[in-house]
């Protein structure tokens, strides 16, 4: 059985009267990529900052590597790499200087690895940070988090500002870290990103952890909006009978429906007609949550 | 210069140090260049001073009675107001920027995500403030010393160093206050505001206490009293008074480290 890397128990944080997180119980295991999914303001950043002792819980506790985050902040930081969600860097330094500073504070790093990371992320380390775009600063933040080869990476919205190519490179980096047995705890508000890189996902909403599930289970329950354009009008009853398909609407030759789980039966059914175009849209986070709440209602007697 | 928080903090100040150092040397040189003509006016200058209201004299020239003696001149022109004011402005600027400034710019969290305890970050940044003020004081003193020899002013180099050191201790007390307010609240504006307000109040309290009866019993509350009250330029550094200033620095620094360790960082 894997070791627990992050353990939150009844973790609660209020900023005055304002809610941060409430009664959060969560476990992140060694070697997994754990995604923390929720809309902005749900409490993702609060949780992450509690783990790193930047803020202190109102009640409850959080332990990292089995050590209290508060009592042993320094030891936790030693073994952790962190990327803040709202990244600010020293504008007067170059990327290389910033990383030099951090490496001194950490007692030295492998510079071969740092340059490797910089090359892969196409990051220019010799320009002053103030002259860099948001995406390029994000890359320096990522290198700063990874440069010392930490056992745990805590990344708050890591792909924000990265162009799609760099996002792909980032996903590859995460996969490599996972293969090397590292643990990654990342927050995101983008469902497909979490599906793509994570093993397990915790969904947080209004400060409460709604559910923790494997990505596979999440996908099986995921909603998808499908729009199929046919060359001629189709009878709606062909589709409305399929299990997992709802909100079927046919307007002229266009079918719109919502599908829970696999698309396969709908595609097979559609194949009998002449298909002009298929448009599939990922659900918004709000819809994902609603799917969970609907399920809750359905389970109720 | 990026080897530690201390060195990085000094590195961040290198331009400021250059300009402040230049300005302070210029202040020392140009003030002392006036000394010969000031001295030659002798009794006339003295008479002019005696016609001024005592409060005004105390505020801008201090308690020196003879403004044409080297000590009286240096005190009235530099050490009563200008030198402590400039040192304090610099120390308050660095003290408030140390934690609160970095917090407001948003870089503090990234810095603290490295394995450095909060208290050490605050401590090293204050140590950098001490070094920076010491560097400024040193170049200012060299400027004073060299020019005083040039214009034939007979004030001992040792005495000028002691008066400058006394000003350094005063400035560091306010730098420590700025650090403490910044550490406790995370607000740079509040830190600067509180320290400056306390500084101005402390100055007036000490300067006017000799002639304003209601202030008299409170004069020893003012850090300025421990800076100038024993006239270090004439009498040398008063060790008891210097110890009071150092004690104040230690207490405020301790308060800074403790409050910073305990609170939430601002986002």
Coordinates of C-alpha atoms in Angstrom, one line a residue:
Chain A
X1 CA 0.0 0.0 0.0
X2 CA 1.2 3.5 -0.9
X3 CA 2.4 5.9 1.7
X4 CA 0.3 8.9 2.4
X5 CA 2.0 12.1 1.3
X6 CA -0.7 14.7 2.1
X7 CA -3.3 14.0 4.8
X8 CA -5.9 16.6 5.6
X9 CA -8.3 16.0 8.5
X10 CA -11.2 18.2 9.2
X11 CA -9.3 21.0 7.6
X12 CA -11.1 24.3 8.0
X13 CA -10.1 27.8 7.2
X14 CA -12.1 31.0 7.6
X15 CA -10.7 34.4 6.7
X16 CA -12.6 36.3 9.3
X17 CA -16.2 35.4 8.3
X18 CA -15.3 34.6 4.8
X19 CA -15.2 30.9 4.0
X20 CA -12.0 29.3 2.8
X21 CA -12.5 25.6 3.1
X22 CA -14.7 23.7 5.5
X23 CA -14.1 20.2 7.1
X24 CA -11.9 19.0 4.3
X25 CA -10.7 15.3 4.6
X26 CA -8.3 14.3 1.9
X27 CA -5.5 11.9 1.3
X28 CA -2.9 12.1 -1.5
X29 CA -0.9 9.0 -1.9
X30 CA 2.7 8.6 -2.9
X31 CA 3.3 8.3 -6.6
X32 CA -0.1 9.5 -7.7
X33 CA -1.1 12.5 -9.7
X34 CA -3.9 14.0 -7.7
X35 CA -6.1 16.7 -9.4
X36 CA -7.9 19.2 -7.4
X37 CA -10.8 20.4 -9.5
X38 CA -13.1 23.3 -8.8
X39 CA -14.2 26.7 -10.0
X40 CA -12.4 29.8 -8.9
X41 CA -13.0 30.7 -5.3
X42 CA -13.9 27.2 -4.3
X43 CA -11.0 26.8 -1.9
X44 CA -8.3 25.2 -4.0
X45 CA -5.7 27.8 -3.3
X46 CA -6.6 28.0 0.3
X47 CA -6.1 24.2 0.7
X48 CA -2.7 24.4 -1.1
X49 CA -1.5 27.3 1.1
X50 CA -2.5 25.4 4.2
X51 CA -0.4 22.5 3.1
X52 CA 2.6 24.8 2.8
X53 CA 2.1 26.7 6.0
X54 CA 1.5 30.1 4.3
X55 CA -1.8 30.3 6.2
X56 CA -2.9 28.4 9.3
X57 CA -6.0 26.4 9.7
X58 CA -8.9 27.7 11.8
X59 CA -9.4 24.1 12.8
X60 CA -8.4 20.6 11.8
X61 CA -4.9 19.8 10.6
X62 CA -2.9 18.9 7.5
X63 CA 0.2 16.7 7.5
X64 CA 2.7 16.4 4.7
X65 CA 5.1 13.4 4.6
X66 CA 3.5 12.5 8.0
X67 CA 4.8 15.8 9.5
X68 CA 2.5 18.6 10.7
X69 CA 2.6 21.3 8.0
X70 CA 2.9 24.0 10.7
X71 CA 5.5 22.5 13.0
X72 CA 7.8 21.2 10.3
X73 CA 7.2 23.7 7.5
X74 CA 10.9 23.8 6.6
X75 CA 11.3 20.1 6.3
X76 CA 8.1 20.0 4.2
X77 CA 9.4 22.7 1.9
X78 CA 12.7 20.9 1.5
X79 CA 11.0 17.9 -0.1
X80 CA 8.3 19.9 -1.9
X81 CA 8.2 22.1 -5.0
X82 CA 5.6 24.7 -5.2
X83 CA 4.1 26.8 -8.0
X84 CA 1.8 29.5 -6.8
X85 CA -1.5 30.2 -8.6
X86 CA -0.8 33.9 -8.6
X87 CA 2.8 33.8 -9.6
X88 CA 5.0 36.9 -8.9
X89 CA 8.7 36.8 -9.5
X90 CA 11.5 39.3 -8.9
X91 CA 11.2 41.5 -12.0
X92 CA 14.7 42.9 -11.6
X93 CA 16.4 39.5 -11.8
X94 CA 16.8 37.3 -14.9
X95 CA 15.2 33.8 -14.8
X96 CA 18.7 32.4 -14.3
X97 CA 19.4 34.7 -11.4
X98 CA 16.1 33.9 -9.7
X99 CA 16.9 30.1 -10.0
X100 CA 20.4 30.7 -8.7
X101 CA 19.0 32.5 -5.7
X102 CA 16.6 29.6 -5.0
X103 CA 19.3 27.0 -5.5
X104 CA 21.4 28.7 -2.9
X105 CA 18.5 28.8 -0.5
X106 CA 18.1 25.0 -1.1
X107 CA 21.8 24.3 -0.7
X108 CA 22.5 23.6 -4.4
X109 CA 20.7 21.9 -7.3
X110 CA 21.7 19.9 -10.3
X111 CA 22.2 22.6 -13.0
X112 CA 22.3 20.1 -15.8
X113 CA 18.7 19.2 -14.9
X114 CA 17.7 22.9 -14.7
X115 CA 19.1 23.6 -18.2
X116 CA 17.4 20.5 -19.4
X117 CA 14.0 21.8 -18.1
X118 CA 14.6 25.2 -19.5
X119 CA 15.4 23.7 -22.9
X120 CA 12.3 21.5 -22.9
X121 CA 10.0 24.4 -21.9
X122 CA 11.8 26.7 -24.3
X123 CA 12.5 29.1 -21.5
X124 CA 15.0 31.9 -21.9
X125 CA 16.8 32.3 -18.6
X126 CA 19.0 35.3 -19.5
X127 CA 16.3 37.9 -19.9
X128 CA 15.1 40.1 -17.1
X129 CA 11.8 38.6 -15.7
X130 CA 10.0 41.9 -16.1
X131 CA 10.5 41.7 -19.8
X132 CA 8.9 38.3 -20.1
X133 CA 5.3 37.4 -21.0
X134 CA 3.0 35.8 -18.6
X135 CA 3.5 32.4 -20.1
X136 CA 7.3 32.7 -20.0
X137 CA 7.1 33.7 -16.3
X138 CA 5.0 30.6 -15.7
X139 CA 7.7 28.5 -17.2
X140 CA 10.3 29.9 -14.8
X141 CA 7.8 29.3 -11.9
X142 CA 7.6 25.7 -13.1
X143 CA 11.3 25.2 -13.3
X144 CA 11.6 26.8 -9.8
X145 CA 9.2 24.2 -8.5
X146 CA 10.9 21.3 -10.2
X147 CA 14.6 22.2 -10.1
X148 CA 15.5 20.3 -6.9
X149 CA 13.8 17.1 -7.9
X150 CA 11.2 17.2 -5.1
X151 CA 9.3 14.2 -3.9
X152 CA 6.1 16.2 -4.0
X153 CA 5.0 18.9 -6.4
X154 CA 2.2 21.2 -5.4
X155 CA 1.1 23.1 -8.5
X156 CA -1.7 25.7 -8.4
X157 CA -3.2 26.1 -11.9
X158 CA 0.1 25.1 -13.5
X159 CA -0.9 25.4 -17.1
X160 CA -2.4 28.9 -16.9
X161 CA -0.8 31.1 -19.5
X162 CA 1.1 28.3 -21.2
X163 CA 0.5 27.9 -24.9
X164 CA -0.9 24.5 -26.1
X165 CA 2.5 23.1 -27.1
X166 CA 4.0 23.9 -23.7
X167 CA 1.0 22.5 -22.0
X168 CA 1.7 19.2 -23.9
X169 CA 5.3 19.4 -22.7
X170 CA 4.1 20.0 -19.2
X171 CA 1.8 17.0 -19.3
X172 CA 4.8 14.9 -20.5
X173 CA 6.9 16.2 -17.6
X174 CA 4.1 15.3 -15.1
X175 CA 4.0 11.8 -16.6
X176 CA 7.8 11.4 -16.2
X177 CA 7.6 12.5 -12.6
X178 CA 4.9 10.0 -12.0
X179 CA 7.0 7.3 -13.6
X180 CA 9.8 8.3 -11.3
X181 CA 7.6 7.7 -8.3
X182 CA 7.0 11.4 -7.5
X183 CA 3.7 12.7 -6.2
X184 CA 2.0 15.6 -7.9
X185 CA -0.9 17.5 -6.4
X186 CA -2.2 20.0 -8.9
X187 CA -5.3 22.2 -9.0
X188 CA -7.2 23.1 -12.1
X189 CA -10.5 24.4 -13.2
X190 CA -10.3 22.6 -16.5
X191 CA -11.9 19.2 -16.6
X192 CA -10.1 17.8 -19.7
X193 CA -6.7 18.7 -18.2
X194 CA -7.4 16.8 -15.0
X195 CA -8.8 13.9 -17.0
X196 CA -5.6 13.8 -19.0
X197 CA -2.9 13.9 -16.4
X198 CA -4.5 12.8 -13.1
X199 CA -5.0 9.4 -11.5
X200 CA -7.5 10.6 -9.0
X201 CA -9.5 13.8 -8.7
X202 CA -11.0 15.6 -5.8
X203 CA -13.8 18.0 -6.7
X204 CA -14.2 21.0 -4.5
X205 CA -17.1 23.3 -4.5
X206 CA -17.9 26.2 -2.1
X207 CA -15.1 25.2 0.2
X208 CA -16.3 21.6 0.6
X209 CA -14.8 18.5 -1.0
X210 CA -17.7 17.0 -2.9
X211 CA -16.1 13.8 -4.1
X212 CA -12.8 12.1 -4.6
X213 CA -12.7 9.6 -7.5
X214 CA -10.5 7.9 -9.9
X215 CA -10.4 9.6 -13.3
X216 CA -11.8 6.5 -14.9
X217 CA -14.9 6.5 -12.7
X218 CA -15.2 10.2 -13.3
X219 CA -15.0 9.7 -17.1
X220 CA -17.6 7.0 -17.0
X221 CA -20.0 9.4 -15.4
X222 CA -18.9 12.4 -17.3
X223 CA -21.5 14.4 -19.2
X224 CA -20.9 15.3 -22.8
X225 CA -22.9 17.5 -25.1
X226 CA -23.2 16.1 -28.5
X227 CA -24.5 17.8 -31.6
X228 CA -24.8 15.8 -34.8
X229 CA -25.7 17.4 -38.1
X230 CA -27.4 15.0 -40.6
X231 CA -28.1 15.5 -44.3
X232 CA -31.8 14.9 -43.6
X233 CA -34.2 15.0 -40.7
X234 CA -33.9 12.0 -38.2
X235 CA -36.6 10.6 -35.9
X236 CA -35.7 11.6 -32.3
X237 CA -37.0 8.3 -30.8
X238 CA -34.1 6.5 -32.3
X239 CA -31.8 8.3 -29.8
X240 CA -34.1 9.0 -26.9
X241 CA -34.3 5.3 -26.2
X242 CA -30.6 4.8 -25.7
X243 CA -29.6 4.5 -22.0
X244 CA -27.5 7.4 -20.8
X245 CA -28.8 9.8 -23.4
X246 CA -31.0 12.7 -22.3
X247 CA -32.3 16.1 -23.4
X248 CA -32.8 14.8 -26.9
X249 CA -33.9 17.5 -29.3
X250 CA -34.1 17.3 -33.1
X251 CA -34.4 20.6 -35.0
X252 CA -34.6 20.1 -38.7
X253 CA -31.6 17.9 -39.4
X254 CA -29.7 18.7 -36.2
X255 CA -29.7 16.4 -33.2
X256 CA -28.7 17.8 -29.8
X257 CA -28.4 15.6 -26.7
X258 CA -26.5 15.1 -23.5
X259 CA -24.7 11.8 -22.9
X260 CA -23.6 10.3 -19.6
X261 CA -20.6 8.0 -20.0
X262 CA -19.7 6.5 -23.3
X263 CA -20.6 8.0 -26.7
X264 CA -20.5 4.7 -28.4
X265 CA -24.2 3.7 -28.6
X266 CA -25.2 7.1 -30.0
X267 CA -22.5 7.1 -32.6
X268 CA -23.5 3.6 -33.7
X269 CA -27.1 4.7 -33.9
X270 CA -26.2 7.8 -35.9
X271 CA -24.2 5.7 -38.3
X272 CA -27.5 4.5 -39.9
X273 CA -28.0 8.0 -41.3
X274 CA -25.8 10.2 -43.4
X275 CA -23.8 12.3 -40.9
X276 CA -22.5 15.8 -42.0
X277 CA -20.8 16.9 -38.8
X278 CA -20.3 15.9 -35.2
X279 CA -19.6 18.4 -32.5
X280 CA -18.9 17.3 -29.0
X281 CA -18.6 19.8 -26.2
X282 CA -17.1 19.1 -22.8
X283 CA -19.4 20.1 -20.0
X284 CA -18.7 23.1 -17.8
X285 CA -17.6 22.3 -14.3
X286 CA -20.9 23.4 -13.0
X287 CA -22.5 20.7 -15.1
X288 CA -20.1 18.2 -13.7
X289 CA -21.2 19.1 -10.2
X290 CA -24.8 19.0 -11.2
X291 CA -24.3 15.5 -12.5
X292 CA -23.0 14.6 -9.0
X293 CA -25.9 16.2 -7.3
X294 CA -28.4 14.5 -9.7
X295 CA -26.9 11.2 -8.9
X296 CA -27.3 12.0 -5.2
X297 CA -31.0 12.7 -5.8
X298 CA -31.4 9.5 -7.8
X299 CA -29.8 7.4 -5.1
X300 CA -32.2 8.8 -2.5
X301 CA -35.2 6.7 -1.8
Chain B
X1 CA 25.2 38.4 -4.3
X2 CA 22.4 35.8 -4.6
X3 CA 23.9 33.5 -2.0
X4 CA 21.5 34.4 0.8
X5 CA 18.5 36.5 1.7
X6 CA 20.9 39.0 3.3
X7 CA 23.1 39.4 0.3
X8 CA 20.1 39.5 -2.1
X9 CA 18.5 42.3 0.0
X10 CA 21.7 44.3 -0.1
X11 CA 22.0 43.7 -3.9
X12 CA 18.5 45.0 -4.3
X13 CA 19.7 48.2 -2.6
X14 CA 22.8 48.8 -4.6
X15 CA 21.4 51.6 -6.7
X16 CA 19.8 53.2 -3.7
X17 CA 23.0 52.9 -1.8
X18 CA 24.9 54.6 -4.6
X19 CA 22.6 57.6 -4.8
X20 CA 22.1 57.9 -1.0
X21 CA 25.8 57.7 -0.4
X22 CA 26.5 60.3 -3.0
X23 CA 23.8 62.6 -1.5
X24 CA 25.1 62.2 2.0
X25 CA 28.7 62.9 1.1
X26 CA 27.5 66.0 -0.8
X27 CA 25.6 67.1 2.3
X28 CA 28.6 66.6 4.5
X29 CA 31.0 68.4 2.0
X30 CA 28.7 71.4 1.2
X31 CA 27.7 72.0 4.8
X32 CA 31.2 72.0 6.0
X33 CA 32.4 74.3 3.2
X34 CA 30.2 76.9 4.7
X35 CA 31.9 76.6 8.1
X36 CA 34.7 79.1 7.6
X37 CA 32.4 81.9 6.7
X38 CA 30.0 81.0 9.4
X39 CA 32.8 81.0 12.0
X40 CA 34.2 84.3 10.7
X41 CA 30.8 86.0 11.2
X42 CA 31.2 84.9 14.8
X43 CA 29.4 87.1 17.2
X44 CA 26.9 88.5 14.6
X45 CA 25.7 85.0 13.9
X46 CA 25.3 84.4 17.6
X47 CA 23.3 87.6 18.1
X48 CA 21.0 86.6 15.2
X49 CA 20.4 83.3 16.9
X50 CA 19.7 84.9 20.2
X51 CA 16.9 87.0 18.7
X52 CA 15.1 83.9 17.5
X53 CA 12.4 82.3 19.6
X54 CA 13.8 79.6 21.7
X55 CA 11.4 76.9 20.5
X56 CA 12.5 77.5 16.9
X57 CA 16.1 77.3 17.9
X58 CA 15.5 74.1 19.8
X59 CA 13.7 72.6 16.8
X60 CA 16.3 73.3 14.2
X61 CA 19.5 73.9 16.0
X62 CA 19.2 71.9 19.1
X63 CA 20.6 72.8 22.5
X64 CA 24.0 74.0 21.4
X65 CA 24.4 77.6 22.6
X66 CA 27.5 78.4 20.6
X67 CA 26.6 77.9 17.0
X68 CA 30.0 79.0 15.7
X69 CA 32.0 76.3 17.6
X70 CA 32.7 73.2 15.5
X71 CA 30.3 71.1 17.7
X72 CA 27.6 73.8 17.7
X73 CA 27.9 74.2 14.0
X74 CA 27.8 70.5 13.2
X75 CA 25.0 69.9 15.6
X76 CA 22.8 72.7 14.4
X77 CA 23.5 72.2 10.7
X78 CA 23.6 68.4 10.5
X79 CA 23.1 66.3 13.6
X80 CA 20.0 67.8 15.1
X81 CA 17.7 67.2 12.2
X82 CA 19.1 66.5 8.8
X83 CA 21.3 63.4 9.5
X84 CA 18.9 61.5 11.7
X85 CA 16.0 62.4 9.4
X86 CA 17.8 61.0 6.3
X87 CA 19.1 57.9 8.0
X88 CA 15.6 57.3 9.4
X89 CA 14.0 57.7 6.0
X90 CA 16.3 55.1 4.5
X91 CA 16.0 52.7 7.4
X92 CA 12.2 52.9 7.4
X93 CA 12.1 52.4 3.7
X94 CA 14.2 49.2 3.9
X95 CA 12.4 48.0 7.1
X96 CA 8.9 48.4 5.6
X97 CA 10.0 46.9 2.3
X98 CA 11.7 43.9 3.9
X99 CA 8.6 41.7 4.5
X100 CA 5.5 43.9 3.8
X101 CA 7.0 45.2 0.5
X102 CA 7.8 41.8 -0.7
X103 CA 4.5 40.5 0.4
X104 CA 2.6 43.2 -1.4
X105 CA 4.5 42.5 -4.6
X106 CA 3.6 38.9 -4.2
X107 CA 7.1 37.4 -4.2
X108 CA 7.2 36.5 -0.5
X109 CA 5.3 33.2 -1.0
X110 CA 7.7 31.9 -3.6
X111 CA 10.6 32.9 -1.4
X112 CA 9.1 31.1 1.6
X113 CA 8.4 28.0 -0.4
X114 CA 12.1 27.4 -0.2
X115 CA 13.3 25.7 3.0
X116 CA 14.0 29.0 4.9
X117 CA 12.1 29.7 8.1
X118 CA 10.1 32.9 8.2
X119 CA 12.1 34.2 11.1
X120 CA 15.3 33.8 9.2
X121 CA 14.0 35.7 6.2
X122 CA 13.0 38.6 8.5
X123 CA 16.2 38.5 10.5
X124 CA 18.5 38.4 7.4
X125 CA 16.6 41.3 5.8
X126 CA 17.0 43.3 9.0
X127 CA 20.7 42.5 9.1
X128 CA 20.9 43.8 5.5
X129 CA 19.2 47.0 6.7
X130 CA 21.8 47.3 9.5
X131 CA 24.6 46.8 7.0
X132 CA 23.1 49.3 4.5
X133 CA 22.7 52.0 7.1
X134 CA 26.2 51.3 8.3
X135 CA 27.6 51.7 4.8
X136 CA 25.8 55.0 4.3
X137 CA 27.0 56.2 7.7
X138 CA 30.5 55.3 6.9
X139 CA 30.7 57.2 3.6
X140 CA 28.9 60.2 5.3
X141 CA 31.5 60.1 8.1
X142 CA 34.4 59.9 5.6
X143 CA 32.9 62.9 3.8
X144 CA 32.7 64.9 7.1
X145 CA 36.2 63.9 8.2
X146 CA 37.9 64.8 4.9
X147 CA 36.1 68.1 4.5
X148 CA 36.6 69.1 8.1
X149 CA 40.4 68.7 7.7
X150 CA 40.2 70.7 4.4
X151 CA 38.3 73.6 5.9
X152 CA 40.4 73.6 9.1
X153 CA 37.6 72.6 11.5
X154 CA 38.8 71.3 14.8
X155 CA 36.3 68.7 15.7
X156 CA 37.8 65.3 16.5
X157 CA 37.3 62.5 14.0
X158 CA 36.4 60.2 16.8
X159 CA 33.6 62.5 18.0
X160 CA 32.1 62.8 14.6
X161 CA 32.1 59.0 14.2
X162 CA 30.4 58.7 17.6
X163 CA 27.7 61.2 16.7
X164 CA 27.2 59.4 13.4
X165 CA 27.0 56.0 15.1
X166 CA 24.4 57.5 17.5
X167 CA 22.3 58.5 14.5
X168 CA 22.7 55.0 13.0
X169 CA 21.3 53.5 16.2
X170 CA 18.4 55.9 16.2
X171 CA 17.6 55.1 12.5
X172 CA 17.8 51.4 13.2
X173 CA 15.3 51.7 16.0
X174 CA 12.9 53.2 13.5
X175 CA 13.9 50.7 10.8
X176 CA 13.1 47.9 13.3
X177 CA 9.7 49.5 14.1
X178 CA 8.9 49.6 10.3
X179 CA 10.0 46.0 10.0
X180 CA 7.8 45.0 13.0
X181 CA 4.7 46.8 11.7
X182 CA 5.3 45.3 8.3
X183 CA 5.8 41.8 9.8
X184 CA 2.7 42.1 12.0
X185 CA 0.3 43.5 9.3
X186 CA 1.8 42.9 5.9
X187 CA 1.0 46.4 4.9
X188 CA 3.9 48.5 3.6
X189 CA 1.9 51.7 3.8
X190 CA 0.9 51.2 7.4
X191 CA 4.5 50.3 8.2
X192 CA 5.8 53.5 6.7
X193 CA 3.0 55.6 8.1
X194 CA 3.3 54.4 11.7
X195 CA 7.0 54.6 11.8
X196 CA 7.1 58.1 10.2
X197 CA 4.4 59.4 12.5
X198 CA 6.1 58.0 15.6
X199 CA 9.4 59.5 14.3
X200 CA 8.0 63.0 13.9
X201 CA 6.2 62.9 17.3
X202 CA 9.4 61.6 19.0
X203 CA 11.4 64.4 17.4
X204 CA 9.1 67.2 18.5
X205 CA 8.7 65.6 22.0
X206 CA 12.4 65.6 22.5
X207 CA 13.1 69.0 20.9
X208 CA 10.4 71.0 22.6
X209 CA 10.4 69.3 26.1
X210 CA 13.0 71.7 27.5
X211 CA 10.6 74.7 27.0
X212 CA 7.1 73.1 27.0
X213 CA 6.2 72.2 30.5
X214 CA 3.6 69.5 29.8
X215 CA 6.1 67.6 27.6
X216 CA 8.9 67.7 30.1
X217 CA 8.2 64.5 32.1
X218 CA 7.9 62.5 28.8
X219 CA 11.1 63.6 27.2
X220 CA 12.8 60.3 28.1
X221 CA 10.2 58.4 26.2
X222 CA 11.5 59.8 22.9
X223 CA 14.3 57.8 21.2
X224 CA 15.7 61.1 20.0
X225 CA 16.6 61.9 23.6
X226 CA 18.9 58.9 23.7
X227 CA 20.3 59.9 20.3
X228 CA 21.2 63.5 21.1
X229 CA 20.4 64.2 24.7
X230 CA 23.9 63.6 25.9
X231 CA 25.4 65.5 22.9
X232 CA 27.7 62.7 21.6
X233 CA 29.5 65.3 19.4
X234 CA 30.7 67.2 22.5
X235 CA 30.8 64.4 25.0
X236 CA 31.3 61.2 23.1
X237 CA 28.8 58.4 22.8
X238 CA 26.8 57.9 26.0
X239 CA 26.9 54.2 26.5
X240 CA 23.8 54.1 28.6
X241 CA 21.8 56.0 26.0
X242 CA 23.3 53.9 23.2
X243 CA 22.2 50.8 25.1
X244 CA 18.7 52.1 25.3
X245 CA 18.5 52.4 21.5
X246 CA 20.1 49.0 21.0
X247 CA 17.6 47.5 23.5
X248 CA 14.8 49.2 21.5
X249 CA 16.1 47.6 18.3
X250 CA 16.3 44.2 20.0
X251 CA 12.7 44.4 21.4
X252 CA 11.2 45.6 18.1
X253 CA 13.1 42.9 16.1
X254 CA 11.9 40.2 18.5
X255 CA 8.3 41.5 18.1
X256 CA 8.8 41.5 14.3
X257 CA 10.0 37.9 14.2
X258 CA 7.3 36.6 16.6
X259 CA 4.4 38.3 14.9
X260 CA 5.6 37.3 11.4
X261 CA 5.9 33.6 12.5
X262 CA 2.4 33.6 13.8
X263 CA 0.2 35.1 11.1
X264 CA -1.2 34.2 7.7
X265 CA 0.5 35.5 4.7
X266 CA -1.6 37.8 2.5
X267 CA -2.4 36.4 -1.0

